[in-house]
Amino acid sequence: MSSCAPIGVFDSGLGGISVVRELREAMPNERIIYFGDSANAPYGIKTPQEVRELSFKIVEHFASLNVKAIVIACNTATSAAVKDLREHYSMPIIGMEPALKLACDLGGGKPQRVIVAATPLTLKERKFAELMNRFTQDHQIFSRPCPDLVEIVENGDLGNKNIVMSALHKYFDSYDLNNIDSVVLGCTHFVFYKSYFREFLPDCVKIVDGNAGTIHHLKSVLDSMNLLADKDDEGSVLLTNSDSSDRIAKLSQSLLNSDC
Ligand code: DGL
């Protein structure tokens, strides 16, 4: 495997573009091929078996492109498929999980009250139950499925403040938000909502996501395998999608270039 081979990044749809932005920033010399499976989104309300099958198809596609590593820029696909994918393929496969550890660590040893916002499937899977188990003794954790926040991005409605704010009210009004320490954005689509969450949540509530940690991990894995691109290599991003419409191509490009 050569260090100038591309990195494959995929998600159920457009959410993983938030991870690509982080990757491009942190590792500007890498060639990135993104695959969004918008034709099959959302994954978060499918069965684990369906998500596994779709994930295998995408990884097989990346393998045929000789990528040097794969980032599953999707918490849902990671929970349903990462274990099986790693057993089946030899290239490094980096997964994602809700950044609950980061949120709890921010308390510096004090018990934290944390809301984990994610897809229904992520929150139902064993991987998340195991993650919760590590923290529930010392912290209070609330799981909040927010499937509409995926649809809003896929429908191109992220710029519609009324739609976004009413979804946030629907999902979070039942909490006493002044007594919450942090909200974990446990789905890559939700990272695009950061400034809406900032406006919606009291100032004392921290907003946490796992994108930077994922890219940091990718970098150290590639470094340990001597697979980091050279400083002279020219980085690039190729956005591809199972939905080949113009609408999705334009939306993908605008999410890549936006700073939301
Ligand atoms: N972006 C995905 C995640 O991080 C899943 C969204 C979906 O398709 O439901 O979990």
PDB file of C-alpha atoms and ligand atoms in Angstrom:
ATOM      1  CA  MET A   1       0.000   0.000   0.000  1.00  0.00           C
ATOM      2  CA  SER A   2       1.348   3.408  -0.918  1.00  0.00           C
ATOM      3  CA  SER A   3       1.137   6.613   1.122  1.00  0.00           C
ATOM      4  CA  CYS A   4      -0.207   8.480  -1.907  1.00  0.00           C
ATOM      5  CA  ALA A   5      -3.284   6.214  -2.124  1.00  0.00           C
ATOM      6  CA  PRO A   6      -6.550   7.967  -1.224  1.00  0.00           C
ATOM      7  CA  ILE A   7      -8.507   7.725   2.033  1.00  0.00           C
ATOM      8  CA  GLY A   8     -12.125   6.557   1.679  1.00  0.00           C
ATOM      9  CA  VAL A   9     -14.690   8.275   3.899  1.00  0.00           C
ATOM     10  CA  PHE A  10     -18.342   7.251   3.959  1.00  0.00           C
ATOM     11  CA  ASP A  11     -21.633   7.988   5.652  1.00  0.00           C
ATOM     12  CA  SER A  12     -25.305   7.184   5.151  1.00  0.00           C
ATOM     13  CA  GLY A  13     -25.593  10.528   3.397  1.00  0.00           C
ATOM     14  CA  LEU A  14     -24.244  14.033   3.796  1.00  0.00           C
ATOM     15  CA  GLY A  15     -23.314  14.027   7.503  1.00  0.00           C
ATOM     16  CA  GLY A  16     -19.838  12.622   6.945  1.00  0.00           C
ATOM     17  CA  ILE A  17     -18.937  15.746   4.993  1.00  0.00           C
ATOM     18  CA  SER A  18     -18.516  17.364   8.438  1.00  0.00           C
ATOM     19  CA  VAL A  19     -15.762  14.783   9.044  1.00  0.00           C
ATOM     20  CA  VAL A  20     -14.192  15.446   5.635  1.00  0.00           C
ATOM     21  CA  ARG A  21     -13.933  19.140   6.545  1.00  0.00           C
ATOM     22  CA  GLU A  22     -12.026  18.242   9.695  1.00  0.00           C
ATOM     23  CA  LEU A  23      -9.830  15.773   7.787  1.00  0.00           C
ATOM     24  CA  ARG A  24      -8.974  18.248   5.057  1.00  0.00           C
ATOM     25  CA  GLU A  25      -8.059  20.851   7.670  1.00  0.00           C
ATOM     26  CA  ALA A  26      -5.887  18.513   9.739  1.00  0.00           C
ATOM     27  CA  MET A  27      -4.262  16.605   6.857  1.00  0.00           C
ATOM     28  CA  PRO A  28      -4.256  18.918   3.828  1.00  0.00           C
ATOM     29  CA  ASN A  29      -1.969  16.709   1.734  1.00  0.00           C
ATOM     30  CA  GLU A  30      -4.312  13.708   1.670  1.00  0.00           C
ATOM     31  CA  ARG A  31      -6.485  12.649  -1.252  1.00  0.00           C
ATOM     32  CA  ILE A  32      -9.993  12.030   0.066  1.00  0.00           C
ATOM     33  CA  ILE A  33     -12.772  10.134  -1.684  1.00  0.00           C
ATOM     34  CA  TYR A  34     -16.126  10.656   0.003  1.00  0.00           C
ATOM     35  CA  PHE A  35     -19.108   8.396  -0.555  1.00  0.00           C
ATOM     36  CA  GLY A  36     -22.498   9.479   0.775  1.00  0.00           C
ATOM     37  CA  ASP A  37     -25.261   6.900   0.574  1.00  0.00           C
ATOM     38  CA  SER A  38     -28.086   9.444   0.333  1.00  0.00           C
ATOM     39  CA  ALA A  39     -30.146   7.118  -1.898  1.00  0.00           C
ATOM     40  CA  ASN A  40     -30.422   4.819   1.150  1.00  0.00           C
ATOM     41  CA  ALA A  41     -30.441   7.413   3.942  1.00  0.00           C
ATOM     42  CA  PRO A  42     -31.369   7.468   6.721  1.00  0.00           C
ATOM     43  CA  TYR A  43     -29.542   4.498   8.223  1.00  0.00           C
ATOM     44  CA  GLY A  44     -30.624   5.354  11.759  1.00  0.00           C
ATOM     45  CA  ILE A  45     -34.086   3.838  11.421  1.00  0.00           C
ATOM     46  CA  LYS A  46     -32.999   0.697   9.541  1.00  0.00           C
ATOM     47  CA  THR A  47     -32.197  -2.717  11.017  1.00  0.00           C
ATOM     48  CA  PRO A  48     -28.554  -3.484  11.927  1.00  0.00           C
ATOM     49  CA  GLN A  49     -28.544  -6.164   9.206  1.00  0.00           C
ATOM     50  CA  GLU A  50     -29.610  -3.652   6.529  1.00  0.00           C
ATOM     51  CA  VAL A  51     -26.956  -1.164   7.640  1.00  0.00           C
ATOM     52  CA  ARG A  52     -24.295  -3.904   7.656  1.00  0.00           C
ATOM     53  CA  GLU A  53     -25.164  -4.915   4.095  1.00  0.00           C
ATOM     54  CA  LEU A  54     -25.044  -1.329   2.836  1.00  0.00           C
ATOM     55  CA  SER A  55     -21.751  -0.713   4.657  1.00  0.00           C
ATOM     56  CA  PHE A  56     -20.153  -3.835   3.151  1.00  0.00           C
ATOM     57  CA  LYS A  57     -21.149  -2.679  -0.341  1.00  0.00           C
ATOM     58  CA  ILE A  58     -19.491   0.699   0.195  1.00  0.00           C
ATOM     59  CA  VAL A  59     -16.318  -0.764   1.692  1.00  0.00           C
ATOM     60  CA  GLU A  60     -16.092  -3.211  -1.215  1.00  0.00           C
ATOM     61  CA  HIS A  61     -16.317  -0.231  -3.577  1.00  0.00           C
ATOM     62  CA  PHE A  62     -13.510   1.548  -1.677  1.00  0.00           C
ATOM     63  CA  ALA A  63     -11.399  -1.618  -1.718  1.00  0.00           C
ATOM     64  CA  SER A  64     -11.715  -1.681  -5.517  1.00  0.00           C
ATOM     65  CA  LEU A  65     -10.352   1.889  -5.548  1.00  0.00           C
ATOM     66  CA  ASN A  66      -7.305   0.751  -3.514  1.00  0.00           C
ATOM     67  CA  VAL A  67      -7.804   3.202  -0.662  1.00  0.00           C
ATOM     68  CA  LYS A  68      -5.168   3.078   2.076  1.00  0.00           C
ATOM     69  CA  ALA A  69      -7.689   3.503   4.904  1.00  0.00           C
ATOM     70  CA  ILE A  70     -11.402   3.917   5.464  1.00  0.00           C
ATOM     71  CA  VAL A  71     -13.178   6.281   7.831  1.00  0.00           C
ATOM     72  CA  ILE A  72     -16.729   5.295   8.704  1.00  0.00           C
ATOM     73  CA  ALA A  73     -17.941   8.865   9.191  1.00  0.00           C
ATOM     74  CA  CYS A  74     -21.179   7.529  10.615  1.00  0.00           C
ATOM     75  CA  ASN A  75     -21.852   6.505  14.207  1.00  0.00           C
ATOM     76  CA  THR A  76     -24.763   4.345  13.062  1.00  0.00           C
ATOM     77  CA  ALA A  77     -22.825   2.305  10.496  1.00  0.00           C
ATOM     78  CA  THR A  78     -19.968   1.970  12.974  1.00  0.00           C
ATOM     79  CA  SER A  79     -22.221   0.465  15.631  1.00  0.00           C
ATOM     80  CA  ALA A  80     -23.824  -1.950  13.189  1.00  0.00           C
ATOM     81  CA  ALA A  81     -20.860  -2.964  11.053  1.00  0.00           C
ATOM     82  CA  VAL A  82     -17.355  -1.985  12.190  1.00  0.00           C
ATOM     83  CA  LYS A  83     -16.585  -5.267  13.914  1.00  0.00           C
ATOM     84  CA  ASP A  84     -17.570  -7.407  10.919  1.00  0.00           C
ATOM     85  CA  LEU A  85     -15.845  -5.082   8.465  1.00  0.00           C
ATOM     86  CA  ARG A  86     -12.563  -5.262  10.382  1.00  0.00           C
ATOM     87  CA  GLU A  87     -12.757  -9.034  10.401  1.00  0.00           C
ATOM     88  CA  HIS A  88     -13.250  -9.074   6.663  1.00  0.00           C
ATOM     89  CA  TYR A  89     -10.843  -6.398   5.390  1.00  0.00           C
ATOM     90  CA  SER A  90      -7.184  -5.842   6.195  1.00  0.00           C
ATOM     91  CA  MET A  91      -6.928  -2.085   5.573  1.00  0.00           C
ATOM     92  CA  PRO A  92      -7.296   0.203   8.619  1.00  0.00           C
ATOM     93  CA  ILE A  93     -10.949   1.023   9.266  1.00  0.00           C
ATOM     94  CA  ILE A  94     -11.564   3.955  11.609  1.00  0.00           C
ATOM     95  CA  GLY A  95     -15.026   4.085  13.183  1.00  0.00           C
ATOM     96  CA  MET A  96     -16.895   6.674  15.218  1.00  0.00           C
ATOM     97  CA  GLU A  97     -18.858   6.596  18.430  1.00  0.00           C
ATOM     98  CA  PRO A  98     -20.629   9.349  20.383  1.00  0.00           C
ATOM     99  CA  ALA A  99     -17.953  11.385  22.225  1.00  0.00           C
ATOM    100  CA  LEU A 100     -19.306  10.538  25.663  1.00  0.00           C
ATOM    101  CA  LYS A 101     -15.861  10.090  27.201  1.00  0.00           C
ATOM    102  CA  LEU A 102     -14.827  13.538  26.047  1.00  0.00           C
ATOM    103  CA  ALA A 103     -18.021  15.034  27.547  1.00  0.00           C
ATOM    104  CA  CYS A 104     -17.491  13.286  30.898  1.00  0.00           C
ATOM    105  CA  ASP A 105     -13.786  14.215  30.978  1.00  0.00           C
ATOM    106  CA  LEU A 106     -14.687  17.898  30.564  1.00  0.00           C
ATOM    107  CA  GLY A 107     -16.061  17.799  34.112  1.00  0.00           C
ATOM    108  CA  GLY A 108     -12.546  17.297  35.491  1.00  0.00           C
ATOM    109  CA  GLY A 109     -13.685  14.555  37.878  1.00  0.00           C
ATOM    110  CA  LYS A 110     -17.060  16.099  38.792  1.00  0.00           C
ATOM    111  CA  PRO A 111     -20.196  14.048  37.961  1.00  0.00           C
ATOM    112  CA  GLN A 112     -21.643  15.258  34.677  1.00  0.00           C
ATOM    113  CA  ARG A 113     -25.168  15.375  33.284  1.00  0.00           C
ATOM    114  CA  VAL A 114     -24.871  14.625  29.580  1.00  0.00           C
ATOM    115  CA  ILE A 115     -27.427  14.333  26.777  1.00  0.00           C
ATOM    116  CA  VAL A 116     -26.292  12.084  23.925  1.00  0.00           C
ATOM    117  CA  ALA A 117     -28.119  13.029  20.722  1.00  0.00           C
ATOM    118  CA  ALA A 118     -27.809  10.315  18.075  1.00  0.00           C
ATOM    119  CA  THR A 119     -29.849   8.128  15.729  1.00  0.00           C
ATOM    120  CA  PRO A 120     -32.308   5.558  17.113  1.00  0.00           C
ATOM    121  CA  LEU A 121     -30.114   2.699  15.856  1.00  0.00           C
ATOM    122  CA  THR A 122     -26.889   4.020  17.423  1.00  0.00           C
ATOM    123  CA  LEU A 123     -28.621   4.363  20.783  1.00  0.00           C
ATOM    124  CA  LYS A 124     -30.179   0.879  20.565  1.00  0.00           C
ATOM    125  CA  GLU A 125     -27.030  -1.016  19.591  1.00  0.00           C
ATOM    126  CA  ARG A 126     -24.832  -2.987  21.975  1.00  0.00           C
ATOM    127  CA  LYS A 127     -21.822  -0.821  21.234  1.00  0.00           C
ATOM    128  CA  PHE A 128     -23.561   2.177  22.811  1.00  0.00           C
ATOM    129  CA  ALA A 129     -24.810   0.138  25.781  1.00  0.00           C
ATOM    130  CA  GLU A 130     -21.196  -0.855  26.454  1.00  0.00           C
ATOM    131  CA  LEU A 131     -20.067   2.761  26.152  1.00  0.00           C
ATOM    132  CA  MET A 132     -22.825   3.893  28.564  1.00  0.00           C
ATOM    133  CA  ASN A 133     -21.815   1.206  31.063  1.00  0.00           C
ATOM    134  CA  ARG A 134     -18.388   2.754  31.397  1.00  0.00           C
ATOM    135  CA  PHE A 135     -19.841   6.079  32.533  1.00  0.00           C
ATOM    136  CA  THR A 136     -23.236   5.617  34.193  1.00  0.00           C
ATOM    137  CA  GLN A 137     -21.778   4.901  37.588  1.00  0.00           C
ATOM    138  CA  ASP A 138     -20.249   8.364  37.906  1.00  0.00           C
ATOM    139  CA  HIS A 139     -22.378  10.403  35.522  1.00  0.00           C
ATOM    140  CA  GLN A 140     -26.005  10.896  34.539  1.00  0.00           C
ATOM    141  CA  ILE A 141     -26.544  10.211  30.866  1.00  0.00           C
ATOM    142  CA  PHE A 142     -29.689  10.792  28.809  1.00  0.00           C
ATOM    143  CA  SER A 143     -30.009   9.252  25.341  1.00  0.00           C
ATOM    144  CA  ARG A 144     -32.005  11.318  22.872  1.00  0.00           C
ATOM    145  CA  PRO A 145     -32.800   9.907  19.419  1.00  0.00           C
ATOM    146  CA  CYS A 146     -33.194  12.774  16.917  1.00  0.00           C
ATOM    147  CA  PRO A 147     -34.000  11.229  13.510  1.00  0.00           C
ATOM    148  CA  ASP A 148     -35.512  14.440  12.053  1.00  0.00           C
ATOM    149  CA  LEU A 149     -32.134  16.170  12.312  1.00  0.00           C
ATOM    150  CA  VAL A 150     -30.817  13.740   9.691  1.00  0.00           C
ATOM    151  CA  GLU A 151     -33.750  14.328   7.335  1.00  0.00           C
ATOM    152  CA  ILE A 152     -33.446  18.112   7.586  1.00  0.00           C
ATOM    153  CA  VAL A 153     -29.857  17.962   6.301  1.00  0.00           C
ATOM    154  CA  GLU A 154     -30.689  15.462   3.549  1.00  0.00           C
ATOM    155  CA  ASN A 155     -33.667  17.577   2.433  1.00  0.00           C
ATOM    156  CA  GLY A 156     -31.494  20.686   2.162  1.00  0.00           C
ATOM    157  CA  ASP A 157     -33.453  22.446   4.925  1.00  0.00           C
ATOM    158  CA  LEU A 158     -30.527  23.235   7.215  1.00  0.00           C
ATOM    159  CA  GLY A 159     -30.850  26.921   6.309  1.00  0.00           C
ATOM    160  CA  ASN A 160     -34.500  27.009   7.409  1.00  0.00           C
ATOM    161  CA  LYS A 161     -34.273  28.286  10.975  1.00  0.00           C
ATOM    162  CA  ASN A 162     -37.963  27.673  11.761  1.00  0.00           C
ATOM    163  CA  ILE A 163     -37.766  24.001  10.825  1.00  0.00           C
ATOM    164  CA  VAL A 164     -34.500  23.524  12.722  1.00  0.00           C
ATOM    165  CA  MET A 165     -35.570  25.337  15.879  1.00  0.00           C
ATOM    166  CA  SER A 166     -38.889  23.519  16.085  1.00  0.00           C
ATOM    167  CA  ALA A 167     -37.043  20.192  15.799  1.00  0.00           C
ATOM    168  CA  LEU A 168     -34.690  21.235  18.613  1.00  0.00           C
ATOM    169  CA  HIS A 169     -37.680  22.240  20.773  1.00  0.00           C
ATOM    170  CA  LYS A 170     -39.375  18.927  20.027  1.00  0.00           C
ATOM    171  CA  TYR A 171     -36.335  16.907  21.092  1.00  0.00           C
ATOM    172  CA  PHE A 172     -34.945  18.921  23.995  1.00  0.00           C
ATOM    173  CA  ASP A 173     -37.761  20.865  25.690  1.00  0.00           C
ATOM    174  CA  SER A 174     -38.423  18.000  28.085  1.00  0.00           C
ATOM    175  CA  TYR A 175     -35.002  18.458  29.765  1.00  0.00           C
ATOM    176  CA  ASP A 176     -34.094  20.970  32.418  1.00  0.00           C
ATOM    177  CA  LEU A 177     -31.343  22.347  30.194  1.00  0.00           C
ATOM    178  CA  ASN A 178     -29.929  24.672  32.852  1.00  0.00           C
ATOM    179  CA  ASN A 179     -28.926  21.552  34.727  1.00  0.00           C
ATOM    180  CA  ILE A 180     -27.188  19.845  31.822  1.00  0.00           C
ATOM    181  CA  ASP A 181     -23.397  20.034  31.473  1.00  0.00           C
ATOM    182  CA  SER A 182     -23.061  18.983  27.855  1.00  0.00           C
ATOM    183  CA  VAL A 183     -24.796  17.736  24.743  1.00  0.00           C
ATOM    184  CA  VAL A 184     -22.934  15.175  22.648  1.00  0.00           C
ATOM    185  CA  LEU A 185     -23.580  15.366  18.904  1.00  0.00           C
ATOM    186  CA  GLY A 186     -23.458  11.610  18.332  1.00  0.00           C
ATOM    187  CA  CYS A 187     -24.315  11.680  14.643  1.00  0.00           C
ATOM    188  CA  THR A 188     -22.175  13.336  12.001  1.00  0.00           C
ATOM    189  CA  HIS A 189     -25.199  15.084  10.481  1.00  0.00           C
ATOM    190  CA  PHE A 190     -25.750  16.918  13.789  1.00  0.00           C
ATOM    191  CA  VAL A 191     -22.347  18.617  13.644  1.00  0.00           C
ATOM    192  CA  PHE A 192     -23.776  20.961  10.991  1.00  0.00           C
ATOM    193  CA  TYR A 193     -26.216  22.244  13.653  1.00  0.00           C
ATOM    194  CA  LYS A 194     -23.550  23.515  16.054  1.00  0.00           C
ATOM    195  CA  SER A 195     -24.470  27.182  15.783  1.00  0.00           C
ATOM    196  CA  TYR A 196     -28.196  26.382  16.132  1.00  0.00           C
ATOM    197  CA  PHE A 197     -27.475  24.319  19.246  1.00  0.00           C
ATOM    198  CA  ARG A 198     -25.359  27.208  20.587  1.00  0.00           C
ATOM    199  CA  GLU A 199     -28.254  29.583  20.163  1.00  0.00           C
ATOM    200  CA  PHE A 200     -30.796  27.108  21.547  1.00  0.00           C
ATOM    201  CA  LEU A 201     -28.904  25.861  24.627  1.00  0.00           C
ATOM    202  CA  PRO A 202     -28.091  27.859  27.761  1.00  0.00           C
ATOM    203  CA  ASP A 203     -24.515  29.201  27.693  1.00  0.00           C
ATOM    204  CA  CYS A 204     -23.443  26.800  30.440  1.00  0.00           C
ATOM    205  CA  VAL A 205     -24.104  23.728  28.265  1.00  0.00           C
ATOM    206  CA  LYS A 206     -21.064  22.544  26.312  1.00  0.00           C
ATOM    207  CA  ILE A 207     -21.466  21.069  22.815  1.00  0.00           C
ATOM    208  CA  VAL A 208     -19.242  18.092  22.099  1.00  0.00           C
ATOM    209  CA  ASP A 209     -18.582  16.022  18.988  1.00  0.00           C
ATOM    210  CA  GLY A 210     -16.171  13.275  17.974  1.00  0.00           C
ATOM    211  CA  ASN A 211     -14.963  14.581  14.615  1.00  0.00           C
ATOM    212  CA  ALA A 212     -11.595  15.967  15.734  1.00  0.00           C
ATOM    213  CA  GLY A 213     -10.865  12.872  17.846  1.00  0.00           C
ATOM    214  CA  THR A 214     -11.636  10.599  14.907  1.00  0.00           C
ATOM    215  CA  ILE A 215      -9.257  12.446  12.600  1.00  0.00           C
ATOM    216  CA  HIS A 216      -6.580  12.527  15.287  1.00  0.00           C
ATOM    217  CA  HIS A 217      -6.905   8.755  15.581  1.00  0.00           C
ATOM    218  CA  LEU A 218      -6.780   8.306  11.784  1.00  0.00           C
ATOM    219  CA  LYS A 219      -3.597  10.369  11.650  1.00  0.00           C
ATOM    220  CA  SER A 220      -1.836   8.340  14.310  1.00  0.00           C
ATOM    221  CA  VAL A 221      -2.865   5.037  12.666  1.00  0.00           C
ATOM    222  CA  LEU A 222      -1.562   6.168   9.257  1.00  0.00           C
ATOM    223  CA  ASP A 223       1.586   7.542  10.859  1.00  0.00           C
ATOM    224  CA  SER A 224       2.270   4.252  12.632  1.00  0.00           C
ATOM    225  CA  MET A 225       1.974   2.468   9.267  1.00  0.00           C
ATOM    226  CA  ASN A 226       4.087   5.025   7.422  1.00  0.00           C
ATOM    227  CA  LEU A 227       1.122   5.853   5.232  1.00  0.00           C
ATOM    228  CA  LEU A 228       0.784   9.608   5.754  1.00  0.00           C
ATOM    229  CA  ALA A 229       0.881  11.611   2.514  1.00  0.00           C
ATOM    230  CA  ASP A 230       4.033  13.556   1.816  1.00  0.00           C
ATOM    231  CA  LYS A 231       4.242  17.288   2.604  1.00  0.00           C
ATOM    232  CA  ASP A 232       4.645  17.926  -1.141  1.00  0.00           C
ATOM    233  CA  ASP A 233       1.587  15.892  -2.137  1.00  0.00           C
ATOM    234  CA  GLU A 234      -1.402  17.817  -3.329  1.00  0.00           C
ATOM    235  CA  GLY A 235      -4.511  17.058  -1.299  1.00  0.00           C
ATOM    236  CA  SER A 236      -7.961  16.806  -2.867  1.00  0.00           C
ATOM    237  CA  VAL A 237     -11.563  15.971  -2.038  1.00  0.00           C
ATOM    238  CA  LEU A 238     -13.780  14.007  -4.404  1.00  0.00           C
ATOM    239  CA  LEU A 239     -17.431  13.968  -3.324  1.00  0.00           C
ATOM    240  CA  THR A 240     -19.452  11.011  -4.624  1.00  0.00           C
ATOM    241  CA  ASN A 241     -22.947   9.811  -3.729  1.00  0.00           C
ATOM    242  CA  SER A 242     -25.330   6.937  -4.466  1.00  0.00           C
ATOM    243  CA  ASP A 243     -27.904   9.636  -5.322  1.00  0.00           C
ATOM    244  CA  SER A 244     -26.468  11.086  -8.514  1.00  0.00           C
ATOM    245  CA  SER A 245     -28.881  14.024  -8.722  1.00  0.00           C
ATOM    246  CA  ASP A 246     -27.695  17.576  -9.219  1.00  0.00           C
ATOM    247  CA  ARG A 247     -29.423  18.559  -6.008  1.00  0.00           C
ATOM    248  CA  ILE A 248     -27.285  16.232  -3.903  1.00  0.00           C
ATOM    249  CA  ALA A 249     -24.079  17.216  -5.737  1.00  0.00           C
ATOM    250  CA  LYS A 250     -24.763  20.914  -5.056  1.00  0.00           C
ATOM    251  CA  LEU A 251     -25.801  20.306  -1.462  1.00  0.00           C
ATOM    252  CA  SER A 252     -22.671  18.216  -0.816  1.00  0.00           C
ATOM    253  CA  GLN A 253     -20.414  20.915  -2.213  1.00  0.00           C
ATOM    254  CA  SER A 254     -22.094  23.668  -0.215  1.00  0.00           C
ATOM    255  CA  LEU A 255     -21.824  21.666   3.030  1.00  0.00           C
ATOM    256  CA  LEU A 256     -18.128  21.075   2.333  1.00  0.00           C
ATOM    257  CA  ASN A 257     -17.547  24.798   1.852  1.00  0.00           C
ATOM    258  CA  SER A 258     -19.825  26.111   4.597  1.00  0.00           C
ATOM    259  CA  ASP A 259     -18.603  26.836   8.098  1.00  0.00           C
ATOM    260  CA  CYS A 260     -21.806  25.823   9.875  1.00  0.00           C
TER     261      CYS A 260
HETATM  262  N1  DGL B   1     -24.640  10.392  10.013  1.00  0.00           N
HETATM  263  C1  DGL B   1     -24.993   9.183  10.620  1.00  0.00           C
HETATM  264  C2  DGL B   1     -24.399   8.970  12.005  1.00  0.00           C
HETATM  265  O1  DGL B   1     -23.386   9.539  12.331  1.00  0.00           O
HETATM  266  C3  DGL B   1     -26.340   8.548  10.449  1.00  0.00           C
HETATM  267  C4  DGL B   1     -27.504   9.292   9.931  1.00  0.00           C
HETATM  268  C5  DGL B   1     -28.629   8.388   9.439  1.00  0.00           C
HETATM  269  O2  DGL B   1     -28.559   8.005   8.273  1.00  0.00           O
HETATM  270  O3  DGL B   1     -29.559   8.071  10.193  1.00  0.00           O
HETATM  271  O4  DGL B   1     -24.912   8.200  12.777  1.00  0.00           O
END
